[in-house]
Amino acid sequence: MLGLLVRRLAFTIPMLVVVSFCVFSLIVLVPGDPAVSLAGENPDPEQIAAVRERLGLNDPFLLQFWHWFTGVLRGDLGQSLFSSQSVAGAVFARLPATLSLALLSLTVALVLGVAVGVLAAMRPGTWVDRVATFAASLGVAVPYFWVGMILVLLFAINLTIFPAVGYTPLHENPLQWFLHLFLPATALGLAPAAVIARQTRAGMTGVLREDYVRTATAKGLPPARVVGKHALKNAAIPVVTAFGLEASRLIGGTVVIEQLFALPGLGSLAYTSVFARDFPMVQGVLLVVAALVLLINLLVDLSYGYFNPRIRQS
Amino acid sequence: MTTTADTTAALARTAPVAPTRPGFWRRFRDNRPAFVALVVLALLVAASLAAPLIAPYSPEAIDVPRRLSLSTPDHWLGTDSLGRDTLSRLLYAGRVSLLAAATAVAIATVIGVPLGLLAGYVGGKPDWVLGRIGDVLMTFPAIILAIAIIAAMGPGLQTAMIALGIVYAPRLFRVARAATLQVRAETYVEASISIGTPAWKIIPRRVLPNVASPVLVQVSVMLAAALLAEAALSLLGLGVIPPTASWGVMLGSGFKEIRSTPLLVFWPGVAIALATLAFNLIGDGLRDALGRRTRKADS
Amino acid sequence: MSAPTATTTLLAVDDLRVEFATDHGWSTVVAGTSFSVGEREIVGLVGESGSGKTVTGLSVLGLLPRGVGRVASGSVTLGDRDLLGLSERELRSVRGNEVAMVFQEPMTSLNPAFRVGDQIAEAVRLHRGVSRRAARDRAVEVLDLVGIPHARRRADEYPHEFSGGMRQRAMIAMAVSCEPRLLIADEPTTALDVTIQAQVLELLAGMQQELGMSVLLVTHDLGVVAEVCERVVVMYAGQVVEQTDAVELFDHPRHPYTEGLLAAMPQLGSRGQRLSSIPGRTPEPWGMPQGCRFAPRCGYAVDACGEPPPLVTARSGHLSRCHRHDELTLRGAR
Amino acid sequence: MNTAGTTPGTGPLLEIEDLRVTFGSPGPRGRGRVVRAVDGVSLQVGRGRTVGLVGESGSGKSTLGRAALRLVPVRSGRVSLDGRDLTALRGRALRQARRDMQMVFQDPYSSLDPSAVIGDSIAEPLREHEGLSRRDAERRVKELLDVVGLPAGHAGRYPSEFSGGQRQRVAIARAVALNPSLVVCDEAVSALDVSTQNQVINLLEDLRARFELSYLFIAHDLAVVRHIAHEVAVMYLGHVVETGPTDRVYDSPAHPYTQALLSAIPASHPRRAGTGTRMLLSGDLPDPADPPPGCAFATRCPYAMDVCREAPPATTPVDGGGEVACHLQTSGPTLAGRTLDAAGVRAERDGSPDVVPAAVRDAP
C-alpha cells in the first residue's frame, strides 16, 4: 500500500506543477495587453504602467511564473488587485464554507447512491428496480441549481423550515451550520447520488453474474453476505471512479449554488473575482480547486488498492 | 447417420443460421423510455426552430403594465418582470440553449474523437502526451475552467461554447481512446494487419464503426451536461447576455422574483430538465441498442 | 457388460424441465431430464454446447441465474429430500456442505478481492460453526490435501498469484472442505492444459476415493469420461438420449448421436484419413424439431422419427431415446 | 530482397533462425519484467507441408506463429519466407509481403469485425492487394464462400448470424483469398465443438491439397496435430525442445516433456484408462520472466540431473528424424540420438522426480 502511495504521489506532484503553470498562463489568454483591461475604466498610460509594474508584466514570462510559483510554495498566492487582501488569506477564509458544503453533499451522494443502487441490483426487473432507475434518470437530468431554487421556494419561503441564505461556521453553532447547509447540500448532492446509484446498479448487476459470486452462493452463503461482501467489494472500483468524477463536478457546482444561497465560499469568491477581473485572485482559487481535485483523485486511486489486491501489489 | 466428412460441406451449406437479430432501429424503438425521449426532443427542437412562426409575441416585447402576470388567456404561461411573454421567450430561448449545447459538443467531438482514435491505436509517446494534457484539463471542474476561460476572454455565448468545447474534449478523448484500445486488442484488427491493410484504412474501416457506439452514448450524455453548463453560466451572467433569452438567463432573472412569482423559475427549469432527461434517456437507449449481443453461454 | 451395480441412489433427478429467457420468450433448455447418481459413484454427464448439461448441473443446487433461468417442473432428490422443495434457508445448508460444486473457469471462479485461504475458511465456518482459527487450519489442511505446496503460506495469497491449475486445485479444496456427499464438477478440466488436466483428474478421482463422495462430472470430453467415470448420461438438445455404464457405452452405443460423438473423438489415428463429424448443428431451444430432436442430423432417420421417441430400456441398465435402438448395430469406440 | 543463400523455389518455404521475442521492458534499475516468450527458436516449414507446433499455454507457440508473420516485434533472429528475409522488411514492403502469408485465428467470435458483413471481411485482402472493383470482389467472395462450404448468398450477413464453425469457415475463406503460400493456423479449431472441429480440419486438409498451401498449425490438442501434421515441433517455455516427423515423435518421443504430454492425453476408451504409463508432471510452468538457469524443463522433469539445472542442453539429431534438446541425449551416451522408449527409460506412474533412469545413472 505504501508503494502505491509513493507511486501515486510521484504522479500527483508533477501534475501540481504543470497545473500551476497552466493556471498562471491563463493571463496570457487575455486578448491584448492585460494591464489595459485591468487598469479599470478609461485608464491613462500611467495607470497602465503602474499595473504592469505591479504585476511584474515587464519580466520575461518564465521569470514571472518562477516568482509566482516560488511564492506559492511559501504559501504566498499574491495580492488582490483591488483590495488590500492577500489572495491566500481570502482563499483560506472562504475554504471552510466550500469544504463543508462539498463534504456534506458528497456524503448525501455516496450514502443515497450506493443504497439505492444495491437495492435495485438485488431485485432486477422488479418495481423496486424500476422506481430506483426512474428516480436516478430524473436525478441526473434535473438541473441542480433549479433543484436549489425549488428547495428554497418550498422549505425556506413557503414552509420556512430552513434558512434560505447565509452561513454559520461549524465551530460557532453546529446546528445552525447544518441548517444553513442542508438545502444547498441536498441540491448539490442529488445529481451525483443519481449517477452513483446508476453506476452501483450497473456494476453490481455485472458482478452478480460473475463466476465467483456463483461460487459464493454454491458455498451456501446467505444472499446478504454474497452481495454485501463478495459482490460489493468487486463492484466498488467503478463506483469510486464515478464518485471521483462527481466530486470534481460537484466542486464546480458550488460556484452556482453558493451564489444562489449566498454562501461565503470559494465559488462565490471565484465568481466575484472573475467579474472584477481580479486575476491573482482567480489564479489562487483555480489553484486551490485543482489541488482539491487532485487530492480527491489521489484518494480514489488509493482506494483502488484497497479494493483490488492486484493493484496494491503490482 | 453419415459420419463420413464428404457430406459435411454440403450440409454446412444447408445448415440454418441463427435468427437475424432485430435491427438497430427496431431495438431502439422497442425501448419505450428512449423512444418517448426521442419524440419529446424532436418536439422541443421543432418548437424552437419554429419559434418565429408559432410564438405569440416577440421575445423582447416589453409590456410593463402586465408584468409578472400569471397564466392568462393572453399570456398562457404568464409574463416576466418586464412583462415579456414567458412562452415566447421559452421558445426563442430553446433555440439559443440547444444550439449552444450542440456547438460545444461538436467542438469537443471534433477535437476529442480523432485524437482519441489516434492515441488509442498508435499508443506510445503520442498517447502519453495527449493523455497527460487531458489529465491536466480534467483537473479543473468543467464549469470552473469554463469560467476561467471566460474570465480571460470576456463573457458571451461564443466564448462560453468554445470554453465548454475545450473542457469537454478530454472527456470524449478518454472515451474514444478507451474504446479504441479495446477494439485494437480484438483479433479482427490483428487480422486486418496480417492481411496487410495500412493503419490509415484500418482506423476508419475497422476501428471507427466499433468505437462509434460508446462515443455516441457519451455525446448524447454530454449534450445534457452542456445544456446544464450553458444554463449555469448564463444564470451567473457569464454566458448568454440579456436581453437575448436562453433557458439559463430566464432562470437567473426569474430567481430574482421567486418570492412573488415562482412560476418564472418553474417553466425554464422544466424545459431544461425535459431536454436533459431526453438526452440521457436517448443515451441509455443507444447504449442498449448498440451494445454487442452477448455471447450465448454454454448450454 | 454388467448392469449398473445396485448401489444406493444418492441423487435422483426426475423429469427436470428448465426454462431460460431468450429473445424468443421463455424457452425450454432442459426438457424432462431423468438420471441418478449412486453413493460413491462417478457419473459423467456428457453433451456438446447447447445440450443442457451445465444447466442441469446448476439446477441441482438452485444456482440458475435469477431472472434468466428457472426450473419449470420435475424433482431433484438428495437422499430422501426433495431439493427443489426446500426453502432458500434449507437449501443454503445443503450448498457447499452436502453438495459442493467445482466450475469450469478456475480463473474467474475465485473472488479476486479475497485471500484464497479466507475464501475456503468462510465455507468451513459457515457449515461447521468452528472458530476462525480452526476454520483457517482446515483451509490449510485441505489446500495441502489437494497438493498445493507450502499450503500455509499460499493460503494467504490472492487468486491472481495462483496459476490456472493451482486455482482449480483451490476450488476443489474449497469444495471438499466440508466433506460433501456429492461433488458436481462442471467441465473442471476444460480450461486447463493437458498435463494439468491429467493432474486435476487424478486429484478428483483420488478425492472421491479418499472421502467416499459421489461425483457428477459434467463434460463435453469423452476422453475425460473414459478416464474416470463409471456411468455415463449422454444429453442432446436438452434431453437424455442414452444412459448406461461407461464401458458398455463405448463398446455398444445404442443411440446414433453417441455413435457420432464416439466416432468424432480425437484419436491418435493416422494422417490422411477423413475425420468424421456429425453434420449440421444442435437445434436452438426455440426451434426444436417436432419428433426426435436428433433426426435432422441423423443418417439413420426414418419416417417414424417424426414422432418423439421415449427413453426406453434397450438392455438391462442401458437406456436409449431412439426408435430404432433395437434394429441398429452401431459402432463403438475404436 | 534476397539476402539469404536460398533462392525462391528451392529450400524450405518458411525458415526461422534463432528467433527471439521478448515482451515488457527491463524498466529503470532493472525492476521491470522481461518475458522471453520465444527464446532462440529455429524451425522450418517445407513447401506443401504441415508443421504442427504443440505446447501448453505459456509455451510461446502463439507468439512464435505471430512473430513468423511479423505481427509482433522480433527482438533478434531471422524469418524468411521463400528465401526472402521478412525481418528486414518495413512499412509498405512488409504489407505487400503479407499477401503470401495469412493467419487463421483461434477465436472465431472476435476474429471477424462484428460491424461488417462477412463479405466485406473476405473482400478485404482482395481489395487491398489486387485492387479488385466492388463487383469483381463480390464475385470472388461468392466463389470463396463456395470453396469453404458456405452458401454464396450469405455474403451480406453479419458474423453474429453464424455459428462458431461457420465463422471459422469465413475466416479461412479470408485467409486463402489471395492464394498465399503459408497459412499460420493459431488454435484454429480449439474453440469448436468436437464434431464441428473435425469438419474444419477436413476443410483445411482439402484446401491444402487444392491450393498447395503450407501450414504452421499451432495447437494444444495432440490428437488433432497428429492427424494433420507431417512434422511436429514441441515447445516448452519459449524453446523448441523436440522436432521430427509426426509418427516418430508420437511413437517414440525423445524428450521427457514430449513423453509427458503424450502420456497425459485422456484414454479413448474406459478399458484403456489407467493402462500404459502415465507420467504425471509435478508443479506448473516456471515464470517465463524468470526461467530456470539450465534446461527450462528441469524443474518438472522426472529425469533431471545436476547438469540439467546448470547448463541449457544442446540440440542433437534423433534416430528416425528430427532433433531434440535434452541432456539425457548428450550426457548419457547410451541414450544419445535415441528415443526414451528405445533406451528403456520409463517414468513411473507417480512420476516421482527422484526416479533416475538406469541408463543415466550408469553413464560416466
mmCIF file with all atom_site columns, N, CA and C in Angstrom, chain B residues 96-126:
data_model
loop_
_atom_site.group_PDB
_atom_site.id
_atom_site.type_symbol
_atom_site.label_atom_id
_atom_site.label_alt_id
_atom_site.label_comp_id
_atom_site.label_asym_id
_atom_site.label_entity_id
_atom_site.label_seq_id
_atom_site.pdbx_PDB_ins_code
_atom_site.Cartn_x
_atom_site.Cartn_y
_atom_site.Cartn_z
_atom_site.occupancy
_atom_site.B_iso_or_equiv
_atom_site.pdbx_formal_charge
_atom_site.auth_seq_id
_atom_site.auth_comp_id
_atom_site.auth_asym_id
_atom_site.auth_atom_id
_atom_site.pdbx_PDB_model_num
ATOM 1  N N  . VAL B 1 96  ? -31.517 29.133 -28.622 1.00 0.00 ? 96  VAL B N  1
ATOM 2  C CA . VAL B 1 96  ? -30.189 29.532 -28.141 1.00 0.00 ? 96  VAL B CA 1
ATOM 3  C C  . VAL B 1 96  ? -29.552 28.419 -27.318 1.00 0.00 ? 96  VAL B C  1
ATOM 4  N N  . SER B 1 97  ? -30.311 27.878 -26.375 1.00 0.00 ? 97  SER B N  1
ATOM 5  C CA . SER B 1 97  ? -29.743 26.875 -25.465 1.00 0.00 ? 97  SER B CA 1
ATOM 6  C C  . SER B 1 97  ? -29.352 25.604 -26.201 1.00 0.00 ? 97  SER B C  1
ATOM 7  N N  . LEU B 1 98  ? -30.257 25.095 -27.034 1.00 0.00 ? 98  LEU B N  1
ATOM 8  C CA . LEU B 1 98  ? -29.974 23.831 -27.727 1.00 0.00 ? 98  LEU B CA 1
ATOM 9  C C  . LEU B 1 98  ? -28.815 23.995 -28.705 1.00 0.00 ? 98  LEU B C  1
ATOM 10 N N  . LEU B 1 99  ? -28.820 25.145 -29.414 1.00 0.00 ? 99  LEU B N  1
ATOM 11 C CA . LEU B 1 99  ? -27.739 25.367 -30.369 1.00 0.00 ? 99  LEU B CA 1
ATOM 12 C C  . LEU B 1 99  ? -26.402 25.495 -29.642 1.00 0.00 ? 99  LEU B C  1
ATOM 13 N N  . ALA B 1 100 ? -26.434 26.195 -28.499 1.00 0.00 ? 100 ALA B N  1
ATOM 14 C CA . ALA B 1 100 ? -25.207 26.375 -27.731 1.00 0.00 ? 100 ALA B CA 1
ATOM 15 C C  . ALA B 1 100 ? -24.652 25.026 -27.292 1.00 0.00 ? 100 ALA B C  1
ATOM 16 N N  . ALA B 1 101 ? -25.541 24.162 -26.752 1.00 0.00 ? 101 ALA B N  1
ATOM 17 C CA . ALA B 1 101 ? -25.097 22.840 -26.292 1.00 0.00 ? 101 ALA B CA 1
ATOM 18 C C  . ALA B 1 101 ? -24.523 22.048 -27.466 1.00 0.00 ? 101 ALA B C  1
ATOM 19 N N  . ALA B 1 102 ? -25.237 22.096 -28.596 1.00 0.00 ? 102 ALA B N  1
ATOM 20 C CA . ALA B 1 102 ? -24.788 21.330 -29.757 1.00 0.00 ? 102 ALA B CA 1
ATOM 21 C C  . ALA B 1 102 ? -23.422 21.823 -30.235 1.00 0.00 ? 102 ALA B C  1
ATOM 22 N N  . THR B 1 103 ? -23.237 23.158 -30.229 1.00 0.00 ? 103 THR B N  1
ATOM 23 C CA . THR B 1 103 ? -21.943 23.696 -30.674 1.00 0.00 ? 103 THR B CA 1
ATOM 24 C C  . THR B 1 103 ? -20.813 23.212 -29.778 1.00 0.00 ? 103 THR B C  1
ATOM 25 N N  . ALA B 1 104 ? -21.041 23.321 -28.466 1.00 0.00 ? 104 ALA B N  1
ATOM 26 C CA . ALA B 1 104 ? -19.988 22.920 -27.538 1.00 0.00 ? 104 ALA B CA 1
ATOM 27 C C  . ALA B 1 104 ? -19.611 21.458 -27.751 1.00 0.00 ? 104 ALA B C  1
ATOM 28 N N  . VAL B 1 105 ? -20.622 20.600 -27.868 1.00 0.00 ? 105 VAL B N  1
ATOM 29 C CA . VAL B 1 105 ? -20.342 19.171 -28.018 1.00 0.00 ? 105 VAL B CA 1
ATOM 30 C C  . VAL B 1 105 ? -19.686 18.898 -29.370 1.00 0.00 ? 105 VAL B C  1
ATOM 31 N N  . ALA B 1 106 ? -20.107 19.642 -30.401 1.00 0.00 ? 106 ALA B N  1
ATOM 32 C CA . ALA B 1 106 ? -19.483 19.448 -31.713 1.00 0.00 ? 106 ALA B CA 1
ATOM 33 C C  . ALA B 1 106 ? -17.999 19.783 -31.639 1.00 0.00 ? 106 ALA B C  1
ATOM 34 N N  . ILE B 1 107 ? -17.672 20.894 -30.962 1.00 0.00 ? 107 ILE B N  1
ATOM 35 C CA . ILE B 1 107 ? -16.248 21.259 -30.814 1.00 0.00 ? 107 ILE B CA 1
ATOM 36 C C  . ILE B 1 107 ? -15.496 20.146 -30.079 1.00 0.00 ? 107 ILE B C  1
ATOM 37 N N  . ALA B 1 108 ? -16.101 19.670 -28.994 1.00 0.00 ? 108 ALA B N  1
ATOM 38 C CA . ALA B 1 108 ? -15.450 18.608 -28.208 1.00 0.00 ? 108 ALA B CA 1
ATOM 39 C C  . ALA B 1 108 ? -15.246 17.355 -29.050 1.00 0.00 ? 108 ALA B C  1
ATOM 40 N N  . THR B 1 109 ? -16.244 17.028 -29.879 1.00 0.00 ? 109 THR B N  1
ATOM 41 C CA . THR B 1 109 ? -16.147 15.811 -30.698 1.00 0.00 ? 109 THR B CA 1
ATOM 42 C C  . THR B 1 109 ? -15.035 15.943 -31.730 1.00 0.00 ? 109 THR B C  1
ATOM 43 N N  . VAL B 1 110 ? -15.008 17.102 -32.382 1.00 0.00 ? 110 VAL B N  1
ATOM 44 C CA . VAL B 1 110 ? -14.016 17.299 -33.439 1.00 0.00 ? 110 VAL B CA 1
ATOM 45 C C  . VAL B 1 110 ? -12.598 17.244 -32.866 1.00 0.00 ? 110 VAL B C  1
ATOM 46 N N  . ILE B 1 111 ? -12.425 17.739 -31.652 1.00 0.00 ? 111 ILE B N  1
ATOM 47 C CA . ILE B 1 111 ? -11.088 17.676 -31.043 1.00 0.00 ? 111 ILE B CA 1
ATOM 48 C C  . ILE B 1 111 ? -10.828 16.296 -30.436 1.00 0.00 ? 111 ILE B C  1
ATOM 49 N N  . GLY B 1 112 ? -11.784 15.827 -29.647 1.00 0.00 ? 112 GLY B N  1
ATOM 50 C CA . GLY B 1 112 ? -11.521 14.663 -28.799 1.00 0.00 ? 112 GLY B CA 1
ATOM 51 C C  . GLY B 1 112 ? -11.495 13.337 -29.533 1.00 0.00 ? 112 GLY B C  1
ATOM 52 N N  . VAL B 1 113 ? -12.440 13.115 -30.444 1.00 0.00 ? 113 VAL B N  1
ATOM 53 C CA . VAL B 1 113 ? -12.569 11.773 -31.023 1.00 0.00 ? 113 VAL B CA 1
ATOM 54 C C  . VAL B 1 113 ? -11.379 11.398 -31.915 1.00 0.00 ? 113 VAL B C  1
ATOM 55 N N  . PRO B 1 114 ? -10.985 12.261 -32.872 1.00 0.00 ? 114 PRO B N  1
ATOM 56 C CA . PRO B 1 114 ? -9.834  11.854 -33.699 1.00 0.00 ? 114 PRO B CA 1
ATOM 57 C C  . PRO B 1 114 ? -8.569  11.646 -32.873 1.00 0.00 ? 114 PRO B C  1
ATOM 58 N N  . LEU B 1 115 ? -8.357  12.528 -31.903 1.00 0.00 ? 115 LEU B N  1
ATOM 59 C CA . LEU B 1 115 ? -7.162  12.352 -31.065 1.00 0.00 ? 115 LEU B CA 1
ATOM 60 C C  . LEU B 1 115 ? -7.257  11.070 -30.250 1.00 0.00 ? 115 LEU B C  1
ATOM 61 N N  . GLY B 1 116 ? -8.466  10.754 -29.777 1.00 0.00 ? 116 GLY B N  1
ATOM 62 C CA . GLY B 1 116 ? -8.658  9.523  -29.015 1.00 0.00 ? 116 GLY B CA 1
ATOM 63 C C  . GLY B 1 116 ? -8.376  8.297  -29.862 1.00 0.00 ? 116 GLY B C  1
ATOM 64 N N  . LEU B 1 117 ? -8.868  8.307  -31.105 1.00 0.00 ? 117 LEU B N  1
ATOM 65 C CA . LEU B 1 117 ? -8.600  7.193  -32.017 1.00 0.00 ? 117 LEU B CA 1
ATOM 66 C C  . LEU B 1 117 ? -7.101  7.041  -32.234 1.00 0.00 ? 117 LEU B C  1
ATOM 67 N N  . LEU B 1 118 ? -6.457  8.184  -32.471 1.00 0.00 ? 118 LEU B N  1
ATOM 68 C CA . LEU B 1 118 ? -5.020  8.167  -32.738 1.00 0.00 ? 118 LEU B CA 1
ATOM 69 C C  . LEU B 1 118 ? -4.251  7.628  -31.527 1.00 0.00 ? 118 LEU B C  1
ATOM 70 N N  . ALA B 1 119 ? -4.529  8.218  -30.370 1.00 0.00 ? 119 ALA B N  1
ATOM 71 C CA . ALA B 1 119 ? -3.795  7.818  -29.169 1.00 0.00 ? 119 ALA B CA 1
ATOM 72 C C  . ALA B 1 119 ? -4.009  6.344  -28.871 1.00 0.00 ? 119 ALA B C  1
ATOM 73 N N  . GLY B 1 120 ? -5.266  5.892  -28.998 1.00 0.00 ? 120 GLY B N  1
ATOM 74 C CA . GLY B 1 120 ? -5.573  4.504  -28.673 1.00 0.00 ? 120 GLY B CA 1
ATOM 75 C C  . GLY B 1 120 ? -4.942  3.541  -29.665 1.00 0.00 ? 120 GLY B C  1
ATOM 76 N N  . TYR B 1 121 ? -4.908  3.920  -30.929 1.00 0.00 ? 121 TYR B N  1
ATOM 77 C CA . TYR B 1 121 ? -4.402  2.992  -31.935 1.00 0.00 ? 121 TYR B CA 1
ATOM 78 C C  . TYR B 1 121 ? -2.880  2.972  -31.966 1.00 0.00 ? 121 TYR B C  1
ATOM 79 N N  . VAL B 1 122 ? -2.292  4.174  -31.927 1.00 0.00 ? 122 VAL B N  1
ATOM 80 C CA . VAL B 1 122 ? -0.837  4.251  -32.066 1.00 0.00 ? 122 VAL B CA 1
ATOM 81 C C  . VAL B 1 122 ? -0.132  3.924  -30.750 1.00 0.00 ? 122 VAL B C  1
ATOM 82 N N  . GLY B 1 123 ? -0.709  4.393  -29.641 1.00 0.00 ? 123 GLY B N  1
ATOM 83 C CA . GLY B 1 123 ? -0.082  4.148  -28.342 1.00 0.00 ? 123 GLY B CA 1
ATOM 84 C C  . GLY B 1 123 ? 1.222   4.905  -28.216 1.00 0.00 ? 123 GLY B C  1
ATOM 85 N N  . GLY B 1 124 ? 2.070   4.446  -27.308 1.00 0.00 ? 124 GLY B N  1
ATOM 86 C CA . GLY B 1 124 ? 3.406   5.019  -27.171 1.00 0.00 ? 124 GLY B CA 1
ATOM 87 C C  . GLY B 1 124 ? 3.401   6.478  -26.735 1.00 0.00 ? 124 GLY B C  1
ATOM 88 N N  . LYS B 1 125 ? 4.353   7.234  -27.272 1.00 0.00 ? 125 LYS B N  1
ATOM 89 C CA . LYS B 1 125 ? 4.543   8.605  -26.810 1.00 0.00 ? 125 LYS B CA 1
ATOM 90 C C  . LYS B 1 125 ? 3.369   9.531  -27.116 1.00 0.00 ? 125 LYS B C  1
ATOM 91 N N  . PRO B 1 126 ? 2.823   9.497  -28.362 1.00 0.00 ? 126 PRO B N  1
ATOM 92 C CA . PRO B 1 126 ? 1.686   10.398 -28.627 1.00 0.00 ? 126 PRO B CA 1
ATOM 93 C C  . PRO B 1 126 ? 0.570   10.175 -27.616 1.00 0.00 ? 126 PRO B C  1
#
